């Protein structure tokens, strides 16, 4: 239990220290935010900080910090290290930068932000990449809950019926003003997600369960021998660092009323997600008596993590836990799916400069997106979804490199930009290594994947350093001098 409590304290301390440094480097000021400058009553909507925080938490979380943490716990308590340091040094930085860069660019979608600082080619790639990724997320997070709802209701209400209901809800959440559905429901479900995590933590701590200590199990405990590098760092995305967050943060960047809220909303929500992931990782290895027991339990239910969540909640909290588990595994993915489609609408609108103040123009984008989602929902996503994990971390890598360029341009060069460039280098190594070693990708041996990933990451860092600090040094100095005047 000691290692769990130490990890928990580190996450909290990391928020109160490293996030302050990040805020200082970013040069937070008292400029008016997009929500204040031109509220449109639809997407640019001033909201209270606590409400934006809970919406952001549910936007980025869903079931990610639960399912991902349980998958990562199959490697043992060593996953605590990735959750803690990944959150503080990577995920928090990534989410803060993606949200605040968007805020500085008038609430622009992440594809437009990346394009401005990384070039036209990257702009086009990011636009396509973001829309495809978001539609896949939205579609996948409709079929899963539909199947679960069908299993809990009379046979006449089958999965197709619930899929139609969910897609109709997605349509409403995609084009209606953000305060009508998302602004009202998300805080409630966000609180439920937090209560569920706290209840599980209390059940493990006070229920007499033995939490394995990190120093007693500092090894790869995966029974199938899957390598920790880079498999664990891709499996545990939400709860450490996830590129999907960068597609969600711009929505809240259009709602904050002060730049000082960014630290709480973006970095704070990421730390809260890290805490939730830490709790579920600890619950997985404690409730099932170790990583091997957890792996065996997942295998017994054909890797149905929803069933594992139900077993843990019911076992620790009884009927109340069972209700919370059902709310979690049904509502949480739905609340990720609707904002995925909403983000896709905003990305396309920014891409083609389509005004979204009128309902007809919003429907013009929302209806085709949901139609594509309905068609894709009939396909088998088992293989396609495997690539999401890799593409998710690749997106995080791109956003962090963009953040490094942004900080260097407007912050305190050169050391400040390393706060983004170092985790960007790390995620480059993770993403490239995974692509070379994963079964759904090239499936090469670790003797090839490891050195290729590391060398490529070092090369990326060298290119970043050369282009940022050498090639553009004079241009940036002139620009900073002009700003000072």
Coordinates of C-alpha atoms in Angstrom, one line a residue:
X1 CA 0.0 0.0 0.0
X2 CA 2.9 2.3 0.6
X3 CA 3.9 2.5 -3.0
X4 CA 0.3 3.3 -4.0
X5 CA 0.1 6.1 -1.4
X6 CA 3.5 7.5 -2.5
X7 CA 2.3 7.5 -6.1
X8 CA -0.9 9.3 -5.1
X9 CA 1.0 12.0 -3.3
X10 CA 3.4 12.5 -6.2
X11 CA 0.5 13.1 -8.5
X12 CA -1.0 15.7 -6.2
X13 CA 2.4 17.4 -5.6
X14 CA 3.1 17.3 -9.3
X15 CA -0.1 19.3 -10.0
X16 CA 0.8 22.0 -7.4
X17 CA 4.4 22.3 -8.6
X18 CA 5.1 21.3 -12.2
X19 CA 1.8 22.7 -13.5
X20 CA 2.8 26.1 -11.9
X21 CA 6.1 26.0 -13.7
X22 CA 4.2 25.1 -17.0
X23 CA 1.9 28.0 -16.4
X24 CA 4.9 30.3 -15.9
X25 CA 6.6 29.1 -19.0
X26 CA 3.5 29.6 -21.1
X27 CA 3.3 33.3 -20.0
X28 CA -0.3 33.3 -18.7
X29 CA -1.7 36.8 -18.9
X30 CA -5.0 38.7 -18.5
X31 CA -5.9 38.8 -22.1
X32 CA -9.6 38.2 -23.0
X33 CA -10.4 34.7 -24.0
X34 CA -12.4 33.7 -27.1
X35 CA -15.5 33.0 -25.0
X36 CA -15.4 36.6 -23.7
X37 CA -14.5 38.3 -27.0
X38 CA -17.1 36.7 -29.2
X39 CA -19.5 34.3 -27.4
X40 CA -21.8 32.7 -30.0
X41 CA -24.2 30.8 -27.8
X42 CA -23.3 27.5 -29.4
X43 CA -19.6 26.6 -29.0
X44 CA -18.1 29.8 -27.6
X45 CA -19.9 29.7 -24.3
X46 CA -18.6 31.2 -21.0
X47 CA -18.9 28.7 -18.1
X48 CA -17.9 28.4 -14.5
X49 CA -14.5 26.8 -13.8
X50 CA -15.8 23.9 -11.8
X51 CA -18.3 23.0 -14.6
X52 CA -15.6 23.2 -17.3
X53 CA -13.3 21.1 -15.2
X54 CA -15.8 18.3 -14.9
X55 CA -16.7 18.4 -18.5
X56 CA -13.1 18.3 -19.5
X57 CA -12.5 15.4 -17.2
X58 CA -15.3 13.4 -18.7
X59 CA -14.3 14.5 -22.2
X60 CA -10.8 13.1 -21.9
X61 CA -11.6 10.2 -19.5
X62 CA -14.6 8.1 -20.3
X63 CA -13.6 4.6 -19.6
X64 CA -10.0 5.2 -20.7
X65 CA -8.4 5.5 -17.2
X66 CA -10.3 2.4 -16.1
X67 CA -9.8 0.0 -19.0
X68 CA -6.3 1.2 -19.8
X69 CA -5.2 1.0 -16.2
X70 CA -6.5 -2.5 -15.9
X71 CA -4.7 -3.5 -19.1
X72 CA -1.5 -1.9 -17.8
X73 CA -1.8 -3.6 -14.4
X74 CA -1.3 -6.9 -16.1
X75 CA 2.4 -6.0 -16.2
X76 CA 2.3 -5.5 -12.4
X77 CA 2.7 -2.5 -10.1
X78 CA 5.4 -1.2 -12.3
X79 CA 2.6 0.5 -14.2
X80 CA 2.4 3.0 -11.3
X81 CA 5.6 4.7 -12.5
X82 CA 4.2 5.3 -16.0
X83 CA 0.9 6.6 -14.6
X84 CA 2.6 9.0 -12.2
X85 CA 5.5 10.4 -14.4
X86 CA 3.6 10.0 -17.6
X87 CA 0.8 12.2 -16.1
X88 CA 3.1 14.9 -14.6
X89 CA 5.7 15.2 -17.2
X90 CA 3.8 14.1 -20.3
X91 CA 0.0 14.1 -20.1
X92 CA -0.4 17.2 -18.0
X93 CA 2.0 19.1 -20.3
X94 CA 0.3 17.8 -23.4
X95 CA -3.2 18.6 -22.3
X96 CA -2.3 22.1 -20.9
X97 CA -0.5 23.0 -24.2
X98 CA -3.2 21.7 -26.5
X99 CA -5.9 23.6 -24.6
X100 CA -4.0 26.8 -24.1
X101 CA -2.5 26.9 -27.6
X102 CA -6.0 26.5 -28.9
X103 CA -7.2 29.3 -26.6
X104 CA -4.4 31.6 -28.0
X105 CA -5.5 30.7 -31.5
X106 CA -9.2 31.7 -30.9
X107 CA -10.3 28.2 -29.9
X108 CA -9.0 26.6 -33.1
X109 CA -9.1 22.8 -33.5
X110 CA -5.9 21.0 -32.8
X111 CA -5.3 20.3 -36.5
X112 CA -5.3 24.0 -37.2
X113 CA -3.0 24.8 -34.3
X114 CA -0.5 22.1 -35.3
X115 CA -0.6 23.3 -38.9
X116 CA 0.2 26.9 -38.0
X117 CA 3.4 25.9 -36.3
X118 CA 4.4 22.7 -38.2
X119 CA 3.6 23.6 -41.8
X120 CA 1.0 23.0 -44.5
X121 CA 1.8 19.4 -45.1
X122 CA 1.3 18.6 -41.4
X123 CA -1.9 20.7 -41.5
X124 CA -3.5 18.5 -44.2
X125 CA -2.3 15.3 -42.5
X126 CA -3.7 16.4 -39.1
X127 CA -7.0 17.4 -40.6
X128 CA -7.6 14.0 -42.1
X129 CA -6.1 12.2 -39.2
X130 CA -8.2 14.0 -36.6
X131 CA -11.5 13.6 -38.4
X132 CA -11.0 9.8 -39.1
X133 CA -9.8 9.2 -35.5
X134 CA -12.8 11.1 -34.0
X135 CA -15.3 9.3 -36.2
X136 CA -13.8 5.9 -35.2
X137 CA -13.9 6.8 -31.6
X138 CA -17.5 8.0 -31.8
X139 CA -18.6 4.9 -33.7
X140 CA -16.9 2.5 -31.4
X141 CA -18.3 4.2 -28.3
X142 CA -21.8 3.7 -29.7
X143 CA -21.7 0.0 -30.5
X144 CA -20.3 -1.1 -27.1
X145 CA -22.9 0.6 -24.9
X146 CA -25.7 -0.4 -27.3
X147 CA -24.8 -4.1 -26.8
X148 CA -24.6 -3.7 -23.1
X149 CA -28.0 -1.9 -22.9
X150 CA -29.5 -4.7 -25.0
X151 CA -28.3 -7.3 -22.5
X152 CA -30.0 -5.4 -19.7
X153 CA -33.4 -4.8 -21.4
X154 CA -36.2 -7.0 -22.9
X155 CA -35.2 -8.8 -26.1
X156 CA -37.4 -6.5 -28.2
X157 CA -35.0 -3.7 -27.4
X158 CA -32.1 -5.2 -29.2
X159 CA -28.7 -3.8 -29.9
X160 CA -29.8 -2.1 -33.2
X161 CA -32.6 -0.3 -31.3
X162 CA -30.2 1.1 -28.7
X163 CA -27.6 1.9 -31.4
X164 CA -30.3 4.1 -33.1
X165 CA -31.1 5.8 -29.8
X166 CA -27.5 6.5 -29.0
X167 CA -26.8 7.8 -32.5
X168 CA -29.8 10.1 -32.3
X169 CA -28.5 11.4 -28.9
X170 CA -25.1 11.9 -30.5
X171 CA -26.8 14.0 -33.2
X172 CA -28.4 16.2 -30.6
X173 CA -25.2 16.6 -28.6
X174 CA -23.2 17.3 -31.8
X175 CA -25.1 20.3 -33.0
X176 CA -27.0 21.7 -30.0
X177 CA -25.3 24.5 -28.0
X178 CA -22.7 23.0 -25.6
X179 CA -24.6 24.1 -22.5
X180 CA -27.8 22.3 -23.4
X181 CA -26.8 18.7 -23.0
X182 CA -23.0 18.4 -22.4
X183 CA -23.0 21.3 -20.0
X184 CA -25.8 19.8 -17.9
X185 CA -25.1 16.1 -18.0
X186 CA -21.4 15.9 -18.0
X187 CA -20.8 17.4 -14.6
X188 CA -23.2 14.8 -13.1
X189 CA -21.5 11.9 -14.8
X190 CA -18.1 13.4 -14.0
X191 CA -19.0 13.3 -10.3
X192 CA -20.2 9.7 -10.7
X193 CA -16.8 8.8 -12.2
X194 CA -15.0 10.4 -9.3
X195 CA -17.3 8.8 -6.7
X196 CA -16.8 5.3 -8.3
X197 CA -13.0 5.7 -8.2
X198 CA -13.0 6.9 -4.6
X199 CA -15.3 4.1 -3.6
X200 CA -13.0 1.5 -5.2
X201 CA -10.0 3.1 -3.5
X202 CA -11.8 3.0 -0.1
X203 CA -12.9 -0.6 -0.7
X204 CA -9.3 -1.7 -1.4
X205 CA -7.7 0.2 1.4
X206 CA -10.2 -0.6 4.2
X207 CA -11.4 -4.0 2.8
X208 CA -8.3 -5.9 4.0
X209 CA -6.9 -6.4 0.5
X210 CA -3.1 -6.8 0.1
X211 CA -1.7 -4.2 -2.3
X212 CA 1.5 -5.5 -3.9
X213 CA 4.4 -3.0 -3.4
X214 CA 6.3 -1.7 -6.4
X215 CA 9.7 -2.7 -4.9
X216 CA 8.6 -6.2 -4.3
X217 CA 7.3 -6.7 -7.9
X218 CA 9.6 -4.5 -9.9
X219 CA 9.5 -6.8 -12.9
X220 CA 7.4 -7.7 -15.9
X221 CA 4.7 -9.9 -14.5
X222 CA 2.7 -10.3 -17.7
X223 CA 2.0 -14.1 -17.9
X224 CA 2.2 -13.9 -21.7
X225 CA 5.6 -12.3 -21.6
X226 CA 4.5 -9.2 -23.6
X227 CA 7.4 -6.6 -23.3
X228 CA 6.8 -3.6 -21.2
X229 CA 8.5 -1.4 -23.7
X230 CA 6.7 -0.1 -25.7
X231 CA 3.5 -2.1 -25.2
X232 CA 2.6 -0.9 -21.7
X233 CA 3.1 2.8 -22.7
X234 CA 0.6 2.4 -25.5
X235 CA -1.9 0.3 -23.6
X236 CA -2.1 2.9 -20.8
X237 CA -2.9 6.1 -22.7
X238 CA -5.7 7.8 -20.8
X239 CA -4.3 8.1 -17.3
X240 CA -0.8 8.8 -18.5
X241 CA -0.8 10.6 -21.9
X242 CA -3.3 10.4 -24.7
X243 CA -3.4 12.3 -28.1
X244 CA -7.2 12.0 -28.1
X245 CA -7.2 14.7 -25.3
X246 CA -5.8 17.2 -27.8
X247 CA -9.0 16.9 -29.9
X248 CA -11.1 17.5 -26.9
X249 CA -9.3 20.4 -25.1
X250 CA -10.2 23.0 -27.8
X251 CA -13.9 22.6 -26.9
X252 CA -13.2 23.9 -23.4
X253 CA -10.7 26.4 -24.7
X254 CA -13.8 28.1 -26.2
X255 CA -15.5 28.2 -22.8
X256 CA -12.9 29.4 -20.3
X257 CA -13.2 33.1 -19.3
X258 CA -9.6 33.6 -18.0
X259 CA -6.3 32.1 -19.0
X260 CA -5.7 31.5 -15.3
X261 CA -8.4 28.7 -15.5
X262 CA -6.2 26.7 -18.0
X263 CA -4.0 25.2 -15.3
X264 CA -7.0 23.8 -13.4
X265 CA -9.1 22.8 -16.4
X266 CA -6.5 21.2 -18.6
X267 CA -3.6 20.1 -16.4
X268 CA -5.9 19.5 -13.4
X269 CA -8.3 17.3 -15.3
X270 CA -5.3 15.2 -16.5
X271 CA -4.0 14.8 -13.0
X272 CA -7.5 13.8 -11.8
X273 CA -7.6 11.2 -14.6
X274 CA -4.1 10.0 -13.5
X275 CA -5.4 9.5 -10.0
X276 CA -8.4 7.5 -11.3
X277 CA -6.1 5.3 -13.4
X278 CA -3.8 4.8 -10.4
X279 CA -6.7 3.7 -8.3
X280 CA -8.0 1.2 -10.9
X281 CA -4.5 -0.2 -11.5
X282 CA -4.1 -0.8 -7.8
X283 CA -7.6 -2.3 -7.6
X284 CA -6.8 -4.7 -10.5
X285 CA -3.7 -6.2 -8.9
X286 CA -5.2 -6.2 -5.4
X287 CA -8.7 -7.5 -6.0
X288 CA -7.3 -10.4 -8.1
X289 CA -4.3 -11.1 -5.9
X290 CA -1.6 -9.9 -8.4
X291 CA -1.0 -9.3 -12.0
X292 CA -1.3 -13.0 -12.9
X293 CA -4.7 -13.2 -11.2
X294 CA -5.9 -10.1 -13.1
X295 CA -4.7 -11.5 -16.4
X296 CA -6.5 -14.8 -15.7
X297 CA -9.7 -13.0 -14.8
X298 CA -9.6 -11.0 -18.1
X299 CA -8.9 -14.2 -20.1
X300 CA -11.9 -15.9 -18.3
X301 CA -14.3 -13.3 -19.6
X302 CA -12.7 -13.1 -23.1
X303 CA -11.0 -9.7 -22.2
X304 CA -14.4 -8.1 -21.4
X305 CA -13.2 -5.3 -19.2
X306 CA -16.7 -4.2 -18.5
X307 CA -17.3 -7.4 -16.7
X308 CA -14.1 -7.0 -14.7
X309 CA -15.2 -3.5 -13.7
X310 CA -18.6 -4.9 -12.6
X311 CA -16.9 -7.7 -10.6
X312 CA -14.6 -5.2 -8.8
X313 CA -17.3 -2.6 -8.0
X314 CA -19.8 -5.3 -6.9
X315 CA -17.2 -7.1 -4.9
X316 CA -16.0 -4.0 -3.1
X317 CA -19.2 -1.9 -2.8
X318 CA -22.1 -4.4 -3.1
X319 CA -25.3 -3.3 -4.9
X320 CA -24.3 0.4 -4.9
X321 CA -21.0 -0.5 -6.6
X322 CA -22.9 -2.5 -9.2
X323 CA -25.1 0.5 -10.0
X324 CA -22.0 2.8 -10.3
X325 CA -20.3 0.2 -12.5
X326 CA -23.3 0.1 -14.8
X327 CA -23.4 3.9 -15.0
X328 CA -19.7 3.9 -15.7
X329 CA -19.5 1.3 -18.5
X330 CA -22.6 2.7 -20.2
X331 CA -22.5 6.4 -19.7
X332 CA -18.8 7.0 -19.8
X333 CA -18.2 5.7 -23.4
X334 CA -21.3 7.5 -24.6
X335 CA -19.9 10.8 -23.2
X336 CA -16.7 10.2 -25.1
X337 CA -18.5 9.3 -28.3
X338 CA -20.7 12.4 -28.4
X339 CA -17.8 14.8 -27.9
X340 CA -15.8 12.9 -30.5
X341 CA -18.5 13.6 -33.1
X342 CA -18.8 17.2 -31.9
X343 CA -15.0 17.7 -32.2
X344 CA -15.2 16.2 -35.7
X345 CA -17.8 18.8 -36.6
X346 CA -15.6 21.6 -35.2
X347 CA -12.5 20.3 -37.0
X348 CA -14.3 20.2 -40.4
X349 CA -15.8 23.7 -39.7
X350 CA -12.3 25.1 -38.9
X351 CA -10.9 23.4 -42.0
X352 CA -13.4 24.8 -44.5
X353 CA -14.1 28.0 -42.5
X354 CA -17.8 27.2 -42.1
X355 CA -19.6 29.5 -39.7
X356 CA -21.3 27.4 -37.0
X357 CA -23.6 30.1 -35.4
X358 CA -26.6 28.9 -37.4
X359 CA -28.3 25.5 -36.7
X360 CA -28.6 24.7 -40.4
X361 CA -24.9 24.8 -41.0
X362 CA -24.3 22.7 -37.9
X363 CA -26.8 20.1 -39.1
X364 CA -25.1 20.3 -42.5
X365 CA -22.0 18.8 -40.9
X366 CA -23.4 16.8 -38.1
X367 CA -25.9 14.7 -40.1
X368 CA -23.3 13.3 -42.6
X369 CA -20.8 12.6 -39.8
X370 CA -23.5 10.5 -37.9
X371 CA -24.5 8.8 -41.1
X372 CA -20.9 7.7 -41.6
X373 CA -20.8 6.5 -38.0
X374 CA -24.0 4.5 -38.5
X375 CA -22.5 2.8 -41.6
X376 CA -19.2 2.1 -39.8
X377 CA -21.0 0.6 -36.8
X378 CA -22.0 -2.4 -38.9
X379 CA -18.3 -3.3 -39.5
X380 CA -16.0 -5.4 -37.4
X381 CA -13.8 -3.0 -35.4
X382 CA -11.7 -5.6 -33.7
X383 CA -8.7 -5.1 -36.0
X384 CA -9.3 -1.4 -36.8
X385 CA -9.4 -0.5 -33.2
X386 CA -6.0 -2.0 -32.5
X387 CA -4.5 0.8 -34.7
X388 CA -6.3 3.4 -32.6
X389 CA -3.9 2.8 -29.7
X390 CA -0.9 3.5 -31.9
X391 CA -2.4 6.5 -33.7
X392 CA -3.5 7.9 -30.4
X393 CA 0.0 8.1 -29.0
X394 CA 1.4 9.3 -32.4
X395 CA -1.0 12.2 -32.2
X396 CA 0.3 13.0 -28.7
X397 CA 3.8 13.0 -30.1
X398 CA 2.9 15.5 -32.8
X399 CA 1.1 17.8 -30.4
X400 CA 4.0 17.8 -27.9
X401 CA 6.5 18.7 -30.7
X402 CA 4.2 21.5 -31.7
X403 CA 4.1 22.6 -28.1
X404 CA 7.9 22.7 -28.0
X405 CA 7.9 25.0 -31.1
X406 CA 5.2 27.2 -29.5
X407 CA 7.0 27.6 -26.2
X408 CA 10.3 28.4 -27.9
X409 CA 8.6 31.0 -30.0
X410 CA 6.7 32.7 -27.1
X411 CA 8.4 31.5 -23.9
X412 CA 11.8 31.5 -22.4
X413 CA 14.2 29.8 -24.9
X414 CA 15.9 27.5 -25.0
X415 CA 15.4 25.5 -21.8
X416 CA 11.7 26.1 -21.5
X417 CA 10.8 24.3 -24.7
X418 CA 12.4 21.2 -23.4
X419 CA 9.4 20.7 -21.1
X420 CA 7.5 19.7 -24.2
X421 CA 10.4 18.5 -26.4
X422 CA 11.6 15.8 -23.9
X423 CA 8.2 14.1 -23.5
X424 CA 7.8 14.5 -27.3
X425 CA 11.1 12.6 -27.8
X426 CA 10.0 9.9 -25.3
X427 CA 6.6 9.5 -27.1
X428 CA 8.4 9.4 -30.5
X429 CA 10.4 6.4 -29.2
X430 CA 7.2 4.8 -27.8
X431 CA 5.2 5.3 -31.0
X432 CA 7.9 4.2 -33.5
X433 CA 9.0 1.2 -31.4
X434 CA 5.4 0.0 -31.0
X435 CA 4.8 0.3 -34.8
X436 CA 7.8 -1.9 -35.4
X437 CA 7.0 -4.5 -32.7
X438 CA 3.2 -4.7 -32.4
X439 CA 1.4 -7.8 -33.9
X440 CA -1.0 -5.6 -35.8
X441 CA 1.8 -3.5 -37.3
X442 CA 5.2 -4.8 -38.5
X443 CA 5.6 -7.4 -35.8
X444 CA 9.4 -7.4 -35.8
X445 CA 11.6 -8.6 -33.0
X446 CA 12.5 -6.3 -30.1
X447 CA 16.2 -6.5 -31.2
X448 CA 15.1 -4.5 -34.3
X449 CA 12.2 -2.4 -32.9
X450 CA 14.1 -1.1 -29.8
X451 CA 17.1 0.5 -31.5
X452 CA 15.0 1.8 -34.5
X453 CA 12.6 3.5 -32.1
X454 CA 15.4 5.0 -29.9
X455 CA 17.5 6.2 -32.9
X456 CA 14.4 7.7 -34.6
X457 CA 13.5 9.6 -31.4
X458 CA 17.0 11.0 -31.0
X459 CA 17.0 12.0 -34.7
X460 CA 13.7 13.9 -34.2
X461 CA 15.1 15.7 -31.2
X462 CA 18.2 16.7 -33.2
X463 CA 16.0 18.0 -36.0
X464 CA 13.9 20.0 -33.5
X465 CA 17.0 21.5 -31.9
X466 CA 18.6 22.4 -35.2
X467 CA 15.6 23.9 -36.8
X468 CA 14.4 25.7 -33.7
X469 CA 17.5 27.0 -32.1
X470 CA 19.9 27.3 -35.0
X471 CA 18.0 27.9 -38.3
X472 CA 15.3 30.1 -36.9
X473 CA 17.3 31.7 -34.0
X474 CA 17.6 35.1 -35.6
X475 CA 14.0 35.2 -36.8
X476 CA 12.7 34.4 -33.3
X477 CA 15.0 36.9 -31.7
X478 CA 13.7 39.6 -34.0
X479 CA 10.1 38.6 -33.3
X480 CA 10.6 38.7 -29.5
X481 CA 12.3 42.1 -29.8
X482 CA 9.3 43.4 -31.7
X483 CA 6.9 42.0 -29.1
X484 CA 8.9 43.7 -26.3
X485 CA 8.5 47.1 -28.1

